[in-house]
């Protein structure tokens, strides 16, 4: 059956199978450096990473509490060193609501200061909304990061080096990247995803494009996105190309004096047009109309009519 499907569908099926196979599996990227693609489809989980230093473990993203519970035993299978730090790449629930779960193990949540500002701005409202539908959130409690950086923070024990970096507004106002210069691995949080997962409501698409350009200067050879499978350095360029194509199209409408209703009507045809570009096709999904409206309002357009 699989052989026959292979013949029928060729590369599409191979890609689908390899993507499925990676979810919830620990991927060893380099000595002491690990990536774990979370189950976003069924559980809403984000991706995680972890780096085993001489004395402790640094975890990338706290995930939801249930995502933290998924990944902690997998870290424990690899090392019994203490999980001392958990880095929230941004404040969203699927990346930061597991902070208390990690804190219960003795870890300190670390983040760009914009993450703390977002906790103060949005919580506990968003937490309480999600807790209605997520038992894991209902059973835990919000915990903001307490160790903060403005531009960068460096972990270096002579063997491993991880630089936490902020390049400006992107997916949120507090996006942090984790850069491993020796291995040329970049953990991006949701500033870069690998699939149709770009929620733009808390960020700024115009600034996002610039932030991705700044991150690209690192020269990463391996990208560990916030959602979707890990990939080569091109993933960062593809993510940026998606937003550039979207924003350029919306800007031509704005410059041509189109109305909000006309811009709204243009979203579906634009989606089909962008689908023809194989480098960005995978970014097109159910968020597309909202992404178009976000780009439109950033350019000074009125919100789309209901
Ligand atoms: Zn996310």
Coordinates of C-alpha atoms and ligand atoms in Angstrom, one line a residue:
X1 CA 0.0 0.0 0.0
X2 CA 2.8 2.4 0.9
X3 CA 4.8 1.3 -2.1
X4 CA 1.8 2.0 -4.4
X5 CA 1.1 5.4 -2.8
X6 CA 4.8 6.2 -3.2
X7 CA 4.5 5.5 -6.9
X8 CA 1.3 7.6 -7.1
X9 CA 2.4 10.5 -5.1
X10 CA 6.1 10.5 -5.2
X11 CA 7.9 13.3 -3.4
X12 CA 4.7 14.7 -1.8
X13 CA 4.2 11.6 0.2
X14 CA 7.8 11.2 1.1
X15 CA 7.8 14.8 2.5
X16 CA 4.5 14.1 4.4
X17 CA 5.9 10.9 5.9
X18 CA 9.1 12.4 7.0
X19 CA 7.3 15.4 8.6
X20 CA 5.0 13.1 10.5
X21 CA 7.8 10.8 11.6
X22 CA 9.7 13.7 13.2
X23 CA 6.8 14.9 15.5
X24 CA 7.5 14.0 19.1
X25 CA 10.9 12.5 18.2
X26 CA 14.2 13.7 19.7
X27 CA 16.5 14.9 16.9
X28 CA 20.2 15.1 17.8
X29 CA 21.6 18.1 15.9
X30 CA 25.1 18.1 17.3
X31 CA 26.9 16.8 20.4
X32 CA 24.7 17.8 23.4
X33 CA 22.3 19.8 21.2
X34 CA 18.7 18.5 20.6
X35 CA 15.6 19.4 18.8
X36 CA 12.0 18.1 19.4
X37 CA 9.2 18.9 17.0
X38 CA 6.0 19.4 19.1
X39 CA 2.6 18.1 18.2
X40 CA 0.9 21.3 17.1
X41 CA -1.9 19.5 15.2
X42 CA -3.4 17.6 18.2
X43 CA -2.0 19.3 21.2
X44 CA -1.0 22.8 20.1
X45 CA 2.5 22.2 21.3
X46 CA 5.5 24.2 20.1
X47 CA 8.9 22.8 19.2
X48 CA 11.6 22.5 21.9
X49 CA 15.4 22.4 22.0
X50 CA 17.8 21.7 24.7
X51 CA 21.6 22.1 25.1
X52 CA 23.4 20.0 27.7
X53 CA 26.2 22.2 29.3
X54 CA 28.8 20.8 31.7
X55 CA 26.8 21.7 34.7
X56 CA 23.2 22.2 33.6
X57 CA 20.6 22.0 30.8
X58 CA 19.3 25.0 28.9
X59 CA 15.8 24.3 27.4
X60 CA 14.5 26.4 24.5
X61 CA 10.8 27.2 25.1
X62 CA 8.7 26.2 28.0
X63 CA 5.8 25.0 25.7
X64 CA 2.4 24.4 27.2
X65 CA 2.4 22.6 30.5
X66 CA 1.4 19.4 28.7
X67 CA 4.2 20.0 26.2
X68 CA 6.7 20.4 29.0
X69 CA 5.4 17.2 30.5
X70 CA 6.0 15.5 27.1
X71 CA 9.6 16.7 26.7
X72 CA 11.0 16.6 30.3
X73 CA 11.2 12.8 30.4
X74 CA 13.0 12.8 27.1
X75 CA 15.6 15.2 28.4
X76 CA 15.9 13.0 31.5
X77 CA 16.6 10.0 29.3
X78 CA 19.6 11.9 27.9
X79 CA 21.1 13.5 31.0
X80 CA 20.5 13.8 34.7
X81 CA 22.1 17.3 34.9
X82 CA 19.7 19.9 36.3
X83 CA 17.4 21.8 34.0
X84 CA 18.5 25.2 35.2
X85 CA 17.2 27.6 32.6
X86 CA 14.2 27.6 30.2
X87 CA 14.2 30.3 27.5
X88 CA 10.8 31.7 26.4
X89 CA 11.3 32.7 22.8
X90 CA 8.2 34.8 23.2
X91 CA 5.2 35.1 25.5
X92 CA 2.5 33.0 23.8
X93 CA 1.0 30.2 25.8
X94 CA 2.4 27.4 23.6
X95 CA 5.9 28.8 24.4
X96 CA 5.7 30.2 27.9
X97 CA 2.8 28.7 29.8
X98 CA 5.0 25.7 30.9
X99 CA 7.3 28.0 32.9
X100 CA 5.8 26.9 36.2
X101 CA 6.3 23.2 35.2
X102 CA 10.0 23.9 34.6
X103 CA 10.2 26.1 37.7
X104 CA 8.9 23.2 39.8
X105 CA 12.1 21.4 38.7
X106 CA 14.3 24.3 39.8
X107 CA 14.6 26.1 36.4
X108 CA 14.5 29.8 36.0
X109 CA 12.6 31.2 33.0
X110 CA 14.7 33.5 30.8
X111 CA 13.5 35.9 28.1
X112 CA 13.8 39.2 26.4
X113 CA 12.2 41.9 28.5
X114 CA 9.4 42.3 26.0
X115 CA 8.2 38.9 27.2
X116 CA 7.8 40.2 30.7
X117 CA 6.0 43.3 29.4
X118 CA 3.6 41.0 27.4
X119 CA 2.9 39.0 30.6
X120 CA 1.9 42.2 32.4
X121 CA -0.2 43.4 29.4
X122 CA -2.0 40.1 28.5
X123 CA -2.2 38.0 31.7
X124 CA -4.0 36.5 33.4
X125 CA -6.7 37.3 30.8
X126 CA -5.3 35.1 28.0
X127 CA -4.3 32.4 30.5
X128 CA -7.9 32.2 32.0
X129 CA -9.4 32.1 28.5
X130 CA -7.2 29.1 27.5
X131 CA -7.7 27.4 30.8
X132 CA -11.4 26.9 29.9
X133 CA -10.4 24.5 27.2
X134 CA -7.0 23.2 28.3
X135 CA -6.9 21.1 31.5
X136 CA -3.1 21.4 31.5
X137 CA -3.3 25.2 31.7
X138 CA -6.1 25.0 34.3
X139 CA -3.9 22.8 36.5
X140 CA -0.9 25.2 36.4
X141 CA -0.4 28.9 36.9
X142 CA 1.2 31.8 35.0
X143 CA 4.8 32.4 35.7
X144 CA 6.6 35.3 34.0
X145 CA 10.3 35.1 33.2
X146 CA 12.5 36.6 36.0
X147 CA 15.9 36.6 34.2
X148 CA 15.7 39.2 31.4
X149 CA 17.9 40.5 28.6
X150 CA 17.5 43.6 26.4
X151 CA 19.8 42.8 23.5
X152 CA 21.6 39.5 24.3
X153 CA 22.5 37.0 26.9
X154 CA 25.3 34.5 26.6
X155 CA 25.8 31.0 28.0
X156 CA 29.3 29.8 27.5
X157 CA 31.1 27.1 29.5
X158 CA 34.1 26.7 27.1
X159 CA 32.5 23.7 25.4
X160 CA 29.2 25.1 24.4
X161 CA 28.1 28.6 23.6
X162 CA 24.5 29.8 23.2
X163 CA 23.7 33.4 22.5
X164 CA 20.1 34.6 23.2
X165 CA 19.5 37.5 20.8
X166 CA 16.8 40.1 20.2
X167 CA 16.7 41.7 16.7
X168 CA 13.5 43.8 17.1
X169 CA 9.8 43.3 16.6
X170 CA 8.6 40.3 14.6
X171 CA 6.0 37.7 15.7
X172 CA 5.7 39.7 19.0
X173 CA 7.4 42.6 20.6
X174 CA 9.7 40.3 22.6
X175 CA 11.1 37.7 20.2
X176 CA 14.3 36.0 21.2
X177 CA 16.5 33.8 19.1
X178 CA 19.0 31.2 20.4
X179 CA 22.2 31.1 18.3
X180 CA 24.8 28.4 18.6
X181 CA 27.8 30.0 16.7
X182 CA 30.0 26.9 16.8
X183 CA 27.4 24.6 15.3
X184 CA 25.7 27.3 13.2
X185 CA 22.3 26.3 14.6
X186 CA 19.6 28.9 15.1
X187 CA 16.5 28.4 17.3
X188 CA 14.0 31.0 16.1
X189 CA 10.8 30.6 18.1
X190 CA 7.8 31.7 16.0
X191 CA 9.8 34.5 14.4
X192 CA 10.4 31.8 11.8
X193 CA 8.2 28.7 11.4
X194 CA 8.2 26.0 8.8
X195 CA 4.6 25.6 7.7
X196 CA 1.3 27.6 7.8
X197 CA 1.7 28.8 11.4
X198 CA 2.3 32.6 11.2
X199 CA 0.0 34.3 13.6
X200 CA 0.6 38.0 13.0
X201 CA -1.8 39.6 15.5
X202 CA 0.8 40.5 18.2
X203 CA 3.6 41.5 15.9
X204 CA 4.3 43.8 12.9
X205 CA 4.8 42.3 9.4
X206 CA 6.9 45.2 8.2
X207 CA 9.3 45.0 11.1
X208 CA 9.2 41.2 11.0
X209 CA 10.8 41.3 7.5
X210 CA 13.7 43.5 8.9
X211 CA 14.1 41.3 11.9
X212 CA 14.4 38.2 9.7
X213 CA 17.0 40.0 7.6
X214 CA 19.1 40.7 10.7
X215 CA 18.8 37.1 11.9
X216 CA 19.9 35.9 8.4
X217 CA 23.2 37.7 8.8
X218 CA 24.2 35.1 11.4
X219 CA 24.6 32.6 8.6
X220 CA 22.8 29.7 10.2
X221 CA 23.1 26.4 8.5
X222 CA 20.4 24.7 10.5
X223 CA 17.1 26.3 11.5
X224 CA 15.0 25.1 14.4
X225 CA 11.7 26.9 13.9
X226 CA 9.0 27.5 16.5
X227 CA 6.6 25.1 14.7
X228 CA 7.1 22.6 11.9
X229 CA 10.2 20.5 11.1
X230 CA 13.8 21.7 11.3
X231 CA 15.5 22.6 8.1
X232 CA 18.5 24.1 6.4
X233 CA 19.4 27.8 6.5
X234 CA 17.0 28.5 3.6
X235 CA 14.0 28.2 5.9
X236 CA 14.8 31.7 7.2
X237 CA 14.9 33.1 3.7
X238 CA 11.7 31.3 2.7
X239 CA 9.9 32.6 5.8
X240 CA 11.0 36.2 5.0
X241 CA 10.1 35.8 1.3
X242 CA 6.6 34.8 2.2
X243 CA 6.1 38.1 4.2
X244 CA 7.9 40.2 1.5
X245 CA 5.6 38.8 -1.2
X246 CA 2.5 39.3 0.9
X247 CA 3.4 42.8 1.9
X248 CA 4.5 43.9 -1.5
X249 CA 1.2 42.8 -3.0
X250 CA -0.8 44.5 -0.3
X251 CA 1.2 47.7 -0.8
X252 CA 0.4 47.9 -4.5
X253 CA -3.3 47.8 -3.6
X254 CA -2.8 50.5 -1.1
X255 CA -0.8 52.7 -3.5
X256 CA -3.5 52.1 -6.1
X257 CA -6.1 53.6 -3.8
X258 CA -8.1 50.4 -3.3
X259 CA -10.8 50.2 -0.5
X260 CA -10.7 47.9 2.4
X261 CA -13.5 45.8 0.8
X262 CA -11.4 45.5 -2.4
X263 CA -8.3 44.5 -0.4
X264 CA -10.4 41.9 1.4
X265 CA -11.6 40.5 -1.9
X266 CA -8.0 40.3 -3.2
X267 CA -6.9 38.0 -0.4
X268 CA -8.0 34.7 -2.0
X269 CA -6.6 35.5 -5.5
X270 CA -3.4 36.5 -3.9
X271 CA -3.2 33.3 -2.0
X272 CA -3.5 31.3 -5.3
X273 CA -0.9 33.5 -6.9
X274 CA 1.6 33.0 -4.0
X275 CA 0.9 29.2 -4.1
X276 CA 2.8 29.1 -7.4
X277 CA 6.1 29.9 -5.6
X278 CA 7.4 26.6 -4.2
X279 CA 9.6 28.3 -1.7
X280 CA 6.6 30.0 0.1
X281 CA 3.7 27.7 -0.8
X282 CA 3.9 25.9 2.6
X283 CA 3.3 29.1 4.5
X284 CA -0.2 29.5 3.0
X285 CA -2.9 28.4 5.4
X286 CA -6.0 29.4 7.3
X287 CA -4.3 32.6 8.8
X288 CA -3.8 34.1 5.3
X289 CA -6.8 36.5 5.3
X290 CA -5.8 37.8 8.7
X291 CA -2.2 38.2 7.6
X292 CA -3.4 40.2 4.6
X293 CA -5.5 42.4 6.8
X294 CA -2.6 42.9 9.2
X295 CA -0.3 44.0 6.4
X296 CA -3.1 46.3 5.1
X297 CA -3.7 48.0 8.4
X298 CA 0.0 48.4 9.1
X299 CA 0.1 50.4 5.8
X300 CA -2.6 52.7 7.0
X301 CA -5.7 50.9 5.6
X302 CA -9.0 50.6 7.4
X303 CA -9.9 47.2 9.0
X304 CA -11.6 44.9 6.6
X305 CA -15.5 45.0 6.6
X306 CA -17.1 42.1 8.3
Ligands
LIG1 ZN1 3.9 29.2 18.8

